[in-house]
N, CA, C and O atoms as a Tinker XYZ file with bonds, in Angstrom:
   496  protein
     1  N     86.448000  -62.990000   91.895000    73     2
     2  CA    86.669000  -64.263000   92.372000    64     1     3
     3  C     87.791000  -64.259000   93.450000    63     2     4     5
     4  O     88.877000  -63.739000   93.194000    81     3
     5  N     87.542000  -64.820000   94.618000    73     3     6
     6  CA    88.519000  -64.752000   95.717000    64     5     7
     7  C     89.218000  -66.144000   95.792000    63     6     8     9
     8  O     88.551000  -67.171000   95.668000    81     7
     9  N     90.449000  -66.169000   95.978000    73     7    10
    10  CA    91.224000  -67.412000   96.230000    64     9    11
    11  C     91.357000  -67.621000   97.670000    63    10    12    13
    12  O     91.648000  -66.675000   98.402000    81    11
    13  N     91.165000  -68.791000   98.120000    73    11    14
    14  CA    91.319000  -69.134000   99.569000    64    13    15
    15  C     92.832000  -69.368000   99.870000    63    14    16    17
    16  O     93.287000  -69.175000  100.997000    81    15
    17  N     93.588000  -69.785000   98.835000    73    15    18
    18  CA    94.937000  -70.128000   99.081000    64    17    19
    19  C     95.825000  -68.904000   98.986000    63    18    20    21
    20  O     95.994000  -68.370000   97.890000    81    19
    21  N     96.435000  -68.407000  100.149000    73    19    22
    22  CA    97.218000  -67.213000  100.039000    64    21    23
    23  C     98.368000  -67.150000   99.010000    63    22    24    25
    24  O     98.682000  -66.097000   98.455000    81    23
    25  N     98.981000  -68.335000   98.782000    73    23    26
    26  CA   100.031000  -68.351000   97.781000    64    25    27
    27  C     99.494000  -68.019000   96.385000    63    26    28    29
    28  O    100.088000  -67.247000   95.633000    81    27
    29  N     98.354000  -68.630000   96.071000    73    27    30
    30  CA    97.823000  -68.334000   94.717000    64    29    31
    31  C     97.319000  -66.915000   94.596000    63    30    32    33
    32  O     97.386000  -66.301000   93.532000    81    31
    33  N     96.795000  -66.386000   95.743000    73    31    34
    34  CA    96.329000  -65.003000   95.709000    64    33    35
    35  C     97.561000  -64.066000   95.503000    63    34    36    37
    36  O     97.475000  -63.123000   94.716000    81    35
    37  N     98.680000  -64.310000   96.186000    73    35    38
    38  CA    99.863000  -63.506000   96.059000    64    37    39
    39  C    100.321000  -63.548000   94.654000    63    38    40    41
    40  O    100.588000  -62.488000   94.088000    81    39
    41  N    100.436000  -64.700000   94.033000    73    39    42
    42  CA   100.817000  -64.925000   92.701000    64    41    43
    43  C     99.940000  -64.145000   91.708000    63    42    44    45
    44  O    100.424000  -63.559000   90.739000    81    43
    45  N     98.608000  -64.166000   91.997000    73    43    46
    46  CA    97.658000  -63.486000   91.183000    64    45    47
    47  C     98.000000  -62.006000   91.122000    63    46    48    49
    48  O     98.028000  -61.410000   90.045000    81    47
    49  N     98.272000  -61.387000   92.343000    73    47    50
    50  CA    98.646000  -60.051000   92.384000    64    49    51
    51  C     99.894000  -59.718000   91.510000    63    50    52    53
    52  O     99.906000  -58.764000   90.733000    81    51
    53  N    100.923000  -60.553000   91.687000    73    51    54
    54  CA   102.166000  -60.434000   90.910000    64    53    55
    55  C    101.986000  -60.521000   89.485000    63    54    56    57
    56  O    102.553000  -59.727000   88.734000    81    55
    57  N    101.176000  -61.503000   89.035000    73    55    58
    58  CA   100.809000  -61.652000   87.672000    64    57    59
    59  C    100.096000  -60.493000   87.098000    63    58    60    61
    60  O    100.349000  -60.099000   85.960000    81    59
    61  N     99.195000  -59.928000   87.869000    73    59    62
    62  CA    98.425000  -58.725000   87.507000    64    61    63
    63  C     99.392000  -57.573000   87.337000    63    62    64    65
    64  O     99.216000  -56.738000   86.450000    81    63
    65  N    100.400000  -57.521000   88.167000    73    63    66
    66  CA   101.366000  -56.437000   88.063000    64    65    67
    67  C    102.232000  -56.557000   86.776000    63    66    68    69
    68  O    102.547000  -55.545000   86.150000    81    67
    69  N    102.588000  -57.716000   86.414000    73    67    70
    70  CA   103.317000  -57.909000   85.175000    64    69    71
    71  C    102.457000  -57.571000   83.926000    63    70    72    73
    72  O    102.954000  -57.042000   82.932000    81    71
    73  N    101.147000  -57.900000   84.022000    73    71    74
    74  CA   100.365000  -57.486000   82.934000    64    73    75
    75  C    100.181000  -55.935000   82.752000    63    74    76    77
    76  O    100.172000  -55.392000   81.647000    81    75
    77  N    100.038000  -55.291000   83.929000    73    75    78
    78  CA   100.012000  -53.837000   83.975000    64    77    79
    79  C    101.243000  -53.174000   83.386000    63    78    80    81
    80  O    101.173000  -52.199000   82.638000    81    79
    81  N    102.394000  -53.765000   83.767000    73    79    82
    82  CA   103.679000  -53.257000   83.343000    64    81    83
    83  C    103.829000  -53.142000   81.769000    63    82    84    85
    84  O    104.451000  -52.224000   81.234000    81    83
    85  N    103.220000  -54.130000   81.107000    73    83    86
    86  CA   103.207000  -54.210000   79.704000    64    85    87
    87  C    102.668000  -52.865000   79.061000    63    86    88    89
    88  O    103.137000  -52.375000   78.034000    81    87
    89  N    101.659000  -52.352000   79.773000    73    87    90
    90  CA   101.087000  -51.123000   79.302000    64    89    91
    91  C    102.017000  -49.916000   79.422000    63    90    92    93
    92  O    101.846000  -48.893000   78.759000    81    91
    93  N    102.967000  -50.075000   80.262000    73    91    94
    94  CA   103.922000  -48.923000   80.519000    64    93    95
    95  C    104.886000  -48.734000   79.385000    63    94    96    97
    96  O    105.525000  -47.686000   79.288000    81    95
    97  N    105.012000  -49.719000   78.521000    73    95    98
    98  CA   106.048000  -49.733000   77.418000    64    97    99
    99  C    107.328000  -49.228000   77.812000    63    98   100   101
   100  O    107.498000  -48.157000   78.393000    81    99
   101  N    108.273000  -50.081000   77.457000    73    99   102
   102  CA   109.647000  -49.762000   77.775000    64   101   103
   103  C    110.533000  -49.527000   76.557000    63   102   104   105
   104  O    110.326000  -50.123000   75.500000    81   103
   105  N    111.530000  -48.646000   76.719000    73   103   106
   106  CA   112.535000  -48.353000   75.675000    64   105   107
   107  C    113.834000  -47.985000   76.317000    63   106   108   109
   108  O    113.899000  -47.090000   77.159000    81   107
   109  N    114.881000  -48.687000   75.912000    73   107   110
   110  CA   116.203000  -48.509000   76.454000    64   109   111
   111  C    116.286000  -48.501000   77.968000    63   110   112   113
   112  O    116.968000  -47.665000   78.559000    81   111
   113  N    115.583000  -49.442000   78.595000    73   111   114
   114  CA   115.666000  -49.656000   80.040000    64   113   115
   115  C    114.794000  -48.643000   80.806000    63   114   116   117
   116  O    114.931000  -48.492000   82.020000    81   115
   117  N    113.963000  -48.005000   80.135000    73   115   118
   118  CA   113.128000  -46.915000   80.834000    64   117   119
   119  C    111.650000  -47.223000   80.441000    63   118   120   121
   120  O    111.322000  -47.555000   79.301000    81   119
   121  N    110.782000  -47.083000   81.498000    73   119   122
   122  CA   109.322000  -47.211000   81.160000    64   121   123
   123  C    108.840000  -45.853000   80.654000    63   122   124   125
   124  O    109.290000  -44.827000   81.164000    81   123
   125  N    107.953000  -45.810000   79.684000    73   123   126
   126  CA   107.460000  -44.551000   79.134000    64   125   127
   127  C    106.210000  -44.005000   79.962000    63   126   128   129
   128  O    105.934000  -42.806000   79.925000    81   127
   129  N    105.516000  -44.845000   80.655000    73   127   130
   130  CA   104.328000  -44.290000   81.317000    64   129   131
   131  C    104.399000  -44.715000   82.819000    63   130   132   133
   132  O    104.227000  -45.879000   83.179000    81   131
   133  N    104.662000  -43.696000   83.653000    73   131   134
   134  CA   104.854000  -43.943000   85.080000    64   133   135
   135  C    103.550000  -44.408000   85.778000    63   134   136   137
   136  O    103.600000  -45.104000   86.793000    81   135
   137  N    102.401000  -44.018000   85.225000    73   135   138
   138  CA   101.195000  -44.416000   85.884000    64   137   139
   139  C    101.056000  -45.862000   85.927000    63   138   140   141
   140  O    100.633000  -46.385000   86.958000    81   139
   141  N    101.368000  -46.567000   84.907000    73   139   142
   142  CA   101.317000  -48.040000   84.973000    64   141   143
   143  C    102.404000  -48.656000   85.888000    63   142   144   145
   144  O    102.170000  -49.664000   86.555000    81   143
   145  N    103.549000  -48.048000   85.899000    73   143   146
   146  CA   104.633000  -48.504000   86.715000    64   145   147
   147  C    104.169000  -48.359000   88.214000    63   146   148   149
   148  O    104.308000  -49.312000   88.980000    81   147
   149  N    103.653000  -47.241000   88.609000    73   147   150
   150  CA   103.202000  -47.109000   89.914000    64   149   151
   151  C    102.071000  -48.118000   90.303000    63   150   152   153
   152  O    102.111000  -48.699000   91.388000    81   151
   153  N    101.122000  -48.306000   89.452000    73   151   154
   154  CA   100.037000  -49.274000   89.728000    64   153   155
   155  C    100.594000  -50.638000   89.852000    63   154   156   157
   156  O    100.270000  -51.360000   90.795000    81   155
   157  N    101.435000  -51.021000   88.920000    73   155   158
   158  CA   102.090000  -52.395000   88.907000    64   157   159
   159  C    102.975000  -52.622000   90.215000    63   158   160   161
   160  O    102.961000  -53.688000   90.831000    81   159
   161  N    103.716000  -51.563000   90.566000    73   159   162
   162  CA   104.556000  -51.710000   91.666000    64   161   163
   163  C    103.812000  -51.885000   92.996000    63   162   164   165
   164  O    104.200000  -52.662000   93.868000    81   163
   165  N    102.670000  -51.080000   93.102000    73   163   166
   166  CA   101.862000  -51.240000   94.317000    64   165   167
   167  C    101.224000  -52.633000   94.359000    63   166   168   169
   168  O    101.196000  -53.287000   95.401000    81   167
   169  N    100.720000  -53.066000   93.215000    73   167   170
   170  CA   100.086000  -54.407000   93.122000    64   169   171
   171  C    101.072000  -55.591000   93.475000    63   170   172   173
   172  O    100.706000  -56.547000   94.159000    81   171
   173  N    102.268000  -55.469000   92.995000    73   171   174
   174  CA   103.251000  -56.553000   93.228000    64   173   175
   175  C    103.600000  -56.486000   94.667000    63   174   176   177
   176  O    103.677000  -57.523000   95.326000    81   175
   177  N    103.831000  -55.235000   95.226000    73   175   178
   178  CA   104.144000  -55.128000   96.706000    64   177   179
   179  C    103.034000  -55.793000   97.557000    63   178   180   181
   180  O    103.308000  -56.554000   98.485000    81   179
   181  N    101.792000  -55.477000   97.208000    73   179   182
   182  CA   100.694000  -56.186000   98.019000    64   181   183
   183  C    100.765000  -57.592000   97.916000    63   182   184   185
   184  O    100.531000  -58.258000   98.924000    81   183
   185  N    101.106000  -58.249000   96.645000    73   183   186
   186  CA   101.246000  -59.620000   96.618000    64   185   187
   187  C    102.282000  -60.200000   97.544000    63   186   188   189
   188  O    102.121000  -61.276000   98.119000    81   187
   189  N    103.361000  -59.436000   97.667000    73   187   190
   190  CA   104.487000  -59.907000   98.631000    64   189   191
   191  C    103.897000  -59.828000  100.051000    63   190   192   193
   192  O    104.094000  -60.748000  100.844000    81   191
   193  N    103.194000  -58.767000  100.375000    73   191   194
   194  CA   102.647000  -58.639000  101.694000    64   193   195
   195  C    101.643000  -59.749000  102.056000    63   194   196   197
   196  O    101.570000  -60.212000  103.194000    81   195
   197  N    100.919000  -60.126000  101.090000    73   195   198
   198  CA    99.890000  -61.285000  101.340000    64   197   199
   199  C    100.774000  -62.512000  101.643000    63   198   200   201
   200  O    100.396000  -63.248000  102.555000    81   199
   201  N    101.891000  -62.810000  100.991000    73   199   202
   202  CA   102.666000  -63.928000  101.155000    64   201   203
   203  C    103.352000  -63.755000  102.614000    63   202   204   205
   204  O    103.386000  -64.713000  103.387000    81   203
   205  N    103.845000  -62.610000  102.925000    73   203   206
   206  CA   104.488000  -62.439000  104.270000    64   205   207
   207  C    103.451000  -62.655000  105.382000    63   206   208   209
   208  O    103.735000  -63.321000  106.377000    81   207
   209  N    102.264000  -62.094000  105.210000    73   207   210
   210  CA   101.195000  -62.357000  106.170000    64   209   211
   211  C    100.973000  -63.841000  106.381000    63   210   212   213
   212  O    100.855000  -64.272000  107.528000    81   211
   213  N    100.913000  -64.624000  105.353000    73   211   214
   214  CA   100.723000  -66.045000  105.505000    64   213   215
   215  C    101.940000  -66.687000  106.173000    63   214   216   217
   216  O    101.782000  -67.572000  107.014000    81   215
   217  N    103.167000  -66.248000  105.807000    73   215   218
   218  CA   104.340000  -66.781000  106.447000    64   217   219
   219  C    104.294000  -66.572000  107.909000    63   218   220   221
   220  O    104.537000  -67.503000  108.677000    81   219
   221  N    103.990000  -65.380000  108.328000    73   219   222
   222  CA   103.868000  -64.990000  109.763000    64   221   223
   223  C    102.725000  -65.771000  110.425000    63   222   224   225
   224  O    102.894000  -66.245000  111.548000    81   223
   225  N    101.604000  -65.916000  109.788000    73   223   226
   226  CA   100.442000  -66.672000  110.304000    64   225   227
   227  C    100.904000  -68.063000  110.590000    63   226   228   229
   228  O    100.525000  -68.606000  111.627000    81   227
   229  N    101.681000  -68.675000  109.764000    73   227   230
   230  CA   102.114000  -70.060000  109.964000    64   229   231
   231  C    103.114000  -70.145000  111.120000    63   230   232   233
   232  O    103.123000  -71.112000  111.882000    81   231
   233  N    103.953000  -69.115000  111.233000    73   231   234
   234  CA   105.009000  -69.192000  112.295000    64   233   235
   235  C    104.414000  -68.769000  113.623000    63   234   236   237
   236  O    104.869000  -69.267000  114.653000    81   235
   237  N    103.428000  -67.883000  113.673000    73   235   238
   238  CA   102.893000  -67.335000  114.994000    64   237   239
   239  C    101.672000  -68.015000  115.457000    63   238   240   241
   240  O    101.333000  -67.992000  116.640000    81   239
   241  N    101.007000  -68.623000  114.532000    73   239   242
   242  CA    99.801000  -69.361000  114.881000    64   241   243
   243  C     98.663000  -68.481000  115.409000    63   242   244   245
   244  O     98.274000  -67.514000  114.754000    81   243
   245  N     98.139000  -68.806000  116.570000    73   243   246
   246  CA    97.030000  -68.101000  117.118000    64   245   247
   247  C     97.426000  -66.691000  117.592000    63   246   248   249
   248  O     96.567000  -65.820000  117.733000    81   247
   249  N     98.697000  -66.476000  117.832000    73   247   250
   250  CA    99.202000  -65.136000  118.205000    64   249   251
   251  C     99.288000  -64.089000  117.073000    63   250   252   253
   252  O     99.527000  -62.904000  117.306000    81   251
   253  N     99.079000  -64.595000  115.814000    73   251   254
   254  CA    99.205000  -63.740000  114.654000    64   253   255
   255  C     98.202000  -62.634000  114.614000    63   254   256   257
   256  O     96.998000  -62.855000  114.738000    81   255
   257  N     98.727000  -61.384000  114.431000    73   255   258
   258  CA    97.890000  -60.262000  114.197000    64   257   259
   259  C     98.607000  -59.459000  113.014000    63   258   260   261
   260  O     99.818000  -59.243000  113.048000    81   259
   261  N     97.847000  -59.061000  112.038000    73   259   262
   262  CA    98.454000  -58.386000  110.931000    64   261   263
   263  C     99.262000  -57.174000  111.344000    63   262   264   265
   264  O     98.748000  -56.315000  112.061000    81   263
   265  N    100.540000  -57.073000  110.905000    73   263   266
   266  CA   101.407000  -55.865000  111.201000    64   265   267
   267  C    100.892000  -54.581000  110.677000    63   266   268   269
   268  O    100.316000  -54.567000  109.589000    81   267
   269  N    101.056000  -53.500000  111.371000    73   267   270
   270  CA   100.551000  -52.195000  110.943000    64   269   271
   271  C    101.575000  -51.359000  110.204000    63   270   272   273
   272  O    101.204000  -50.330000  109.639000    81   271
   273  N    102.817000  -51.736000  110.175000    73   271   274
   274  CA   103.876000  -50.937000  109.514000    64   273   275
   275  C    104.951000  -51.884000  108.928000    63   274   276   277
   276  O    105.021000  -53.061000  109.283000    81   275
   277  N    105.774000  -51.340000  108.031000    73   275   278
   278  CA   106.873000  -52.078000  107.491000    64   277   279
   279  C    107.843000  -52.432000  108.661000    63   278   280   281
   280  O    108.407000  -53.524000  108.714000    81   279
   281  N    108.004000  -51.480000  109.570000    73   279   282
   282  CA   108.916000  -51.757000  110.666000    64   281   283
   283  C    108.458000  -52.902000  111.546000    63   282   284   285
   284  O    109.262000  -53.658000  112.091000    81   283
   285  N    107.171000  -53.007000  111.665000    73   283   286
   286  CA   106.604000  -54.138000  112.437000    64   285   287
   287  C    106.789000  -55.514000  111.663000    63   286   288   289
   288  O    107.126000  -56.552000  112.232000    81   287
   289  N    106.543000  -55.412000  110.365000    73   287   290
   290  CA   106.924000  -56.605000  109.598000    64   289   291
   291  C    108.289000  -57.075000  109.676000    63   290   292   293
   292  O    108.535000  -58.275000  109.794000    81   291
   293  N    109.285000  -56.093000  109.610000    73   291   294
   294  CA   110.651000  -56.331000  109.694000    64   293   295
   295  C    111.088000  -56.879000  111.018000    63   294   296   297
   296  O    111.901000  -57.802000  111.059000    81   295
   297  N    110.583000  -56.353000  112.093000    73   295   298
   298  CA   110.907000  -56.779000  113.412000    64   297   299
   299  C    110.401000  -58.185000  113.634000    63   298   300   301
   300  O    111.118000  -59.003000  114.210000    81   299
   301  N    109.215000  -58.494000  113.207000    73   299   302
   302  CA   108.656000  -59.836000  113.478000    64   301   303
   303  C    109.281000  -60.824000  112.554000    63   302   304   305
   304  O    109.556000  -61.940000  112.995000    81   303
   305  N    109.525000  -60.528000  111.344000    73   303   306
   306  CA   110.294000  -61.456000  110.421000    64   305   307
   307  C    111.669000  -61.745000  110.839000    63   306   308   309
   308  O    112.179000  -62.848000  110.645000    81   307
   309  N    112.313000  -60.713000  111.445000    73   307   310
   310  CA   113.769000  -60.932000  111.850000    64   309   311
   311  C    113.846000  -62.006000  112.973000    63   310   312   313
   312  O    114.921000  -62.564000  113.188000    81   311
   313  N    112.754000  -62.305000  113.680000    73   311   314
   314  CA   112.704000  -63.342000  114.668000    64   313   315
   315  C    112.667000  -64.719000  114.079000    63   314   316   317
   316  O    113.106000  -65.699000  114.680000    81   315
   317  N    112.083000  -64.771000  112.780000    73   315   318
   318  CA   111.888000  -66.121000  112.170000    64   317   319
   319  C    112.790000  -66.473000  110.993000    63   318   320   321
   320  O    113.154000  -67.629000  110.774000    81   319
   321  N    113.138000  -65.418000  110.241000    73   319   322
   322  CA   113.921000  -65.621000  108.961000    64   321   323
   323  C    114.579000  -64.382000  108.505000    63   322   324   325
   324  O    113.951000  -63.530000  107.875000    81   323
   325  N    115.803000  -64.259000  108.799000    73   323   326
   326  CA   116.545000  -63.004000  108.455000    64   325   327
   327  C    116.644000  -62.804000  106.899000    63   326   328   329
   328  O    116.565000  -61.674000  106.417000    81   327
   329  N    116.816000  -63.911000  106.133000    73   327   330
   330  CA   116.952000  -63.865000  104.765000    64   329   331
   331  C    115.657000  -63.278000  104.167000    63   330   332   333
   332  O    115.682000  -62.325000  103.389000    81   331
   333  N    114.555000  -63.873000  104.554000    73   331   334
   334  CA   113.220000  -63.392000  104.124000    64   333   335
   335  C    112.980000  -61.931000  104.494000    63   334   336   337
   336  O    112.367000  -61.189000  103.726000    81   335
   337  N    113.441000  -61.528000  105.622000    73   335   338
   338  CA   113.388000  -60.149000  106.061000    64   337   339
   339  C    114.214000  -59.292000  105.155000    63   338   340   341
   340  O    113.759000  -58.191000  104.847000    81   339
   341  N    115.348000  -59.663000  104.704000    73   339   342
   342  CA   116.175000  -58.906000  103.753000    64   341   343
   343  C    115.531000  -58.806000  102.442000    63   342   344   345
   344  O    115.645000  -57.765000  101.795000    81   343
   345  N    114.834000  -59.847000  101.977000    73   343   346
   346  CA   114.136000  -59.792000  100.674000    64   345   347
   347  C    113.004000  -58.870000  100.800000    63   346   348   349
   348  O    112.765000  -58.112000   99.860000    81   347
   349  N    112.209000  -58.847000  101.963000    73   347   350
   350  CA   111.134000  -57.907000  102.067000    64   349   351
   351  C    111.678000  -56.470000  102.074000    63   350   352   353
   352  O    111.069000  -55.592000  101.463000    81   351
   353  N    112.730000  -56.225000  102.702000    73   351   354
   354  CA   113.333000  -54.887000  102.682000    64   353   355
   355  C    113.629000  -54.443000  101.271000    63   354   356   357
   356  O    113.437000  -53.271000  100.947000    81   355
   357  N    114.100000  -55.360000  100.401000    73   355   358
   358  CA   114.377000  -55.001000   98.996000    64   357   359
   359  C    113.102000  -54.665000   98.277000    63   358   360   361
   360  O    113.009000  -53.667000   97.562000    81   359
   361  N    112.071000  -55.557000   98.489000    73   359   362
   362  CA   110.737000  -55.321000   97.787000    64   361   363
   363  C    110.209000  -54.024000   98.256000    63   362   364   365
   364  O    109.738000  -53.215000   97.457000    81   363
   365  N    110.274000  -53.797000   99.544000    73   363   366
   366  CA   109.686000  -52.456000  100.000000    64   365   367
   367  C    110.401000  -51.305000   99.363000    63   366   368   369
   368  O    109.724000  -50.363000   98.949000    81   367
   369  N    111.706000  -51.289000   99.243000    73   367   370
   370  CA   112.437000  -50.198000   98.674000    64   369   371
   371  C    112.243000  -50.117000   97.213000    63   370   372   373
   372  O    112.057000  -49.025000   96.676000    81   371
   373  N    112.277000  -51.241000   96.532000    73   371   374
   374  CA   112.190000  -51.167000   95.070000    64   373   375
   375  C    110.755000  -50.921000   94.562000    63   374   376   377
   376  O    110.541000  -50.082000   93.687000    81   375
   377  N    109.774000  -51.659000   95.119000    73   375   378
   378  CA   108.478000  -51.585000   94.665000    64   377   379
   379  C    107.605000  -50.495000   95.366000    63   378   380   381
   380  O    106.950000  -49.683000   94.711000    81   379
   381  N    107.629000  -50.518000   96.676000    73   379   382
   382  CA   106.705000  -49.541000   97.382000    64   381   383
   383  C    107.336000  -48.151000   97.299000    63   382   384   385
   384  O    106.643000  -47.230000   96.866000    81   383
   385  N    108.587000  -47.931000   97.677000    73   383   386
   386  CA   109.167000  -46.621000   97.689000    64   385   387
   387  C    109.496000  -46.116000   96.359000    63   386   388   389
   388  O    108.963000  -45.088000   95.942000    81   387
   389  N    110.412000  -46.829000   95.610000    73   387   390
   390  CA   110.882000  -46.216000   94.352000    64   389   391
   391  C    109.754000  -46.410000   93.339000    63   390   392   393
   392  O    109.471000  -45.456000   92.615000    81   391
   393  N    109.086000  -47.558000   93.222000    73   391   394
   394  CA   108.183000  -47.728000   92.144000    64   393   395
   395  C    106.774000  -47.026000   92.378000    63   394   396   397
   396  O    106.331000  -46.279000   91.505000    81   395
   397  N    106.081000  -47.258000   93.531000    73   395   398
   398  CA   104.795000  -46.731000   93.763000    64   397   399
   399  C    104.898000  -45.270000   94.212000    63   398   400   401
   400  O    104.267000  -44.390000   93.627000    81   399
   401  N    105.681000  -45.024000   95.232000    73   399   402
   402  CA   105.753000  -43.665000   95.847000    64   401   403
   403  C    106.517000  -42.688000   94.891000    63   402   404   405
   404  O    105.971000  -41.622000   94.605000    81   403
   405  N    107.672000  -42.972000   94.413000    73   403   406
   406  CA   108.444000  -42.045000   93.693000    64   405   407
   407  C    108.188000  -42.168000   92.120000    63   406   408   409
   408  O    108.483000  -41.253000   91.352000    81   407
   409  N    107.648000  -43.304000   91.725000    73   407   410
   410  CA   107.343000  -43.432000   90.314000    64   409   411
   411  C    108.617000  -43.570000   89.415000    63   410   412   413
   412  O    108.736000  -42.943000   88.362000    81   411
   413  N    109.503000  -44.381000   89.870000    73   411   414
   414  CA   110.738000  -44.637000   89.050000    64   413   415
   415  C    110.416000  -45.178000   87.666000    63   414   416   417
   416  O    109.444000  -45.923000   87.544000    81   415
   417  N    111.158000  -44.858000   86.620000    73   415   418
   418  CA   110.944000  -45.393000   85.334000    64   417   419
   419  C    111.950000  -46.445000   84.952000    63   418   420   421
   420  O    111.995000  -46.895000   83.806000    81   419
   421  N    112.774000  -46.844000   85.933000    73   419   422
   422  CA   113.825000  -47.818000   85.670000    64   421   423
   423  C    113.231000  -49.212000   85.574000    63   422   424   425
   424  O    112.649000  -49.738000   86.523000    81   423
   425  N    113.401000  -49.797000   84.382000    73   423   426
   426  CA   112.946000  -51.261000   84.163000    64   425   427
   427  C    113.681000  -52.230000   85.178000    63   426   428   429
   428  O    113.073000  -53.063000   85.851000    81   427
   429  N    114.986000  -52.046000   85.217000    73   427   430
   430  CA   115.748000  -52.855000   86.138000    64   429   431
   431  C    115.227000  -52.906000   87.578000    63   430   432   433
   432  O    115.011000  -53.990000   88.120000    81   431
   433  N    115.027000  -51.758000   88.189000    73   431   434
   434  CA   114.568000  -51.705000   89.462000    64   433   435
   435  C    113.345000  -52.409000   89.739000    63   434   436   437
   436  O    113.235000  -53.167000   90.702000    81   435
   437  N    112.325000  -52.151000   88.829000    73   435   438
   438  CA   110.997000  -52.746000   88.913000    64   437   439
   439  C    111.046000  -54.164000   88.692000    63   438   440   441
   440  O    110.394000  -54.882000   89.450000    81   439
   441  N    111.748000  -54.692000   87.731000    73   439   442
   442  CA   111.801000  -56.124000   87.453000    64   441   443
   443  C    112.469000  -56.839000   88.647000    63   442   444   445
   444  O    112.016000  -57.899000   89.078000    81   443
   445  N    113.566000  -56.231000   89.176000    73   443   446
   446  CA   114.270000  -56.848000   90.298000    64   445   447
   447  C    113.295000  -56.937000   91.469000    63   446   448   449
   448  O    113.264000  -57.953000   92.164000    81   447
   449  N    112.527000  -55.931000   91.693000    73   447   450
   450  CA   111.619000  -55.912000   92.737000    64   449   451
   451  C    110.524000  -56.984000   92.641000    63   450   452   453
   452  O    110.145000  -57.621000   93.623000    81   451
   453  N    110.062000  -57.138000   91.461000    73   451   454
   454  CA   109.021000  -58.240000   91.184000    64   453   455
   455  C    109.654000  -59.639000   91.379000    63   454   456   457
   456  O    109.030000  -60.538000   91.942000    81   455
   457  N    110.848000  -59.793000   90.923000    73   455   458
   458  CA   111.552000  -60.994000   91.095000    64   457   459
   459  C    111.738000  -61.314000   92.562000    63   458   460   461
   460  O    111.621000  -62.475000   92.951000    81   459
   461  N    112.035000  -60.286000   93.418000    73   459   462
   462  CA   112.216000  -60.566000   94.806000    64   461   463
   463  C    110.793000  -60.808000   95.475000    63   462   464   465
   464  O    110.694000  -61.573000   96.434000    81   463
   465  N    109.749000  -60.172000   94.974000    73   463   466
   466  CA   108.390000  -60.496000   95.400000    64   465   467
   467  C    108.115000  -62.001000   95.190000    63   466   468   469
   468  O    107.622000  -62.697000   96.078000    81   467
   469  N    108.459000  -62.468000   93.967000    73   467   470
   470  CA   108.240000  -63.917000   93.721000    64   469   471
   471  C    109.003000  -64.742000   94.599000    63   470   472   473
   472  O    108.491000  -65.795000   94.979000    81   471
   473  N    110.174000  -64.419000   94.988000    73   471   474
   474  CA   110.960000  -65.177000   95.977000    64   473   475
   475  C    110.291000  -65.291000   97.333000    63   474   476   477
   476  O    110.348000  -66.344000   97.969000    81   475
   477  N    109.661000  -64.221000   97.777000    73   475   478
   478  CA   108.877000  -64.241000   98.989000    64   477   479
   479  C    107.770000  -65.165000   98.878000    63   478   480   481
   480  O    107.492000  -65.891000   99.832000    81   479
   481  N    107.087000  -65.205000   97.758000    73   479   482
   482  CA   105.869000  -66.158000   97.591000    64   481   483
   483  C    106.398000  -67.610000   97.653000    63   482   484   485
   484  O    105.706000  -68.491000   98.165000    81   483
   485  N    107.626000  -67.866000   97.132000    73   483   486
   486  CA   108.194000  -69.252000   97.125000    64   485   487
   487  C    108.394000  -69.790000   98.562000    63   486   488   489
   488  O    108.413000  -71.001000   98.785000    81   487
   489  N    108.549000  -68.815000   99.574000    73   487   490
   490  CA   108.676000  -69.249000  100.927000    64   489   491
   491  C    107.415000  -69.870000  101.514000    63   490   492   493
   492  O    107.485000  -70.694000  102.425000    81   491
   493  N    106.277000  -69.474000  100.991000    73   491   494
   494  CA   105.022000  -70.052000  101.516000    64   493   495
   495  C    104.522000  -71.144000  100.668000    63   494   496
   496  O    103.483000  -71.733000  100.969000    81   495
């Protein structure tokens, strides 16, 4: 089932990430299963990107073209909203790099990243 509303679609990704994280089981601030952490991190990051794409689409109108890299996202966002750009940098670092790429087992890092992804969705 596809959602037409980007905000709802972004939230669906983040909600799915939260559900996946439950499977990772946590103990003393550490996740026990990195497989689920990686999957959840990647999913939540994609939710944030869906929201950023919609934000840029609204700001750039007909000129909008989906960015090809995080650097391009950051460059274009810096023209419109420096605070949102800073939040995206956090999400990129916490969820994409530490969570998905490195497979951190830190509950705090992942939950902070998901909270920041939700802040991005609030902008749209």
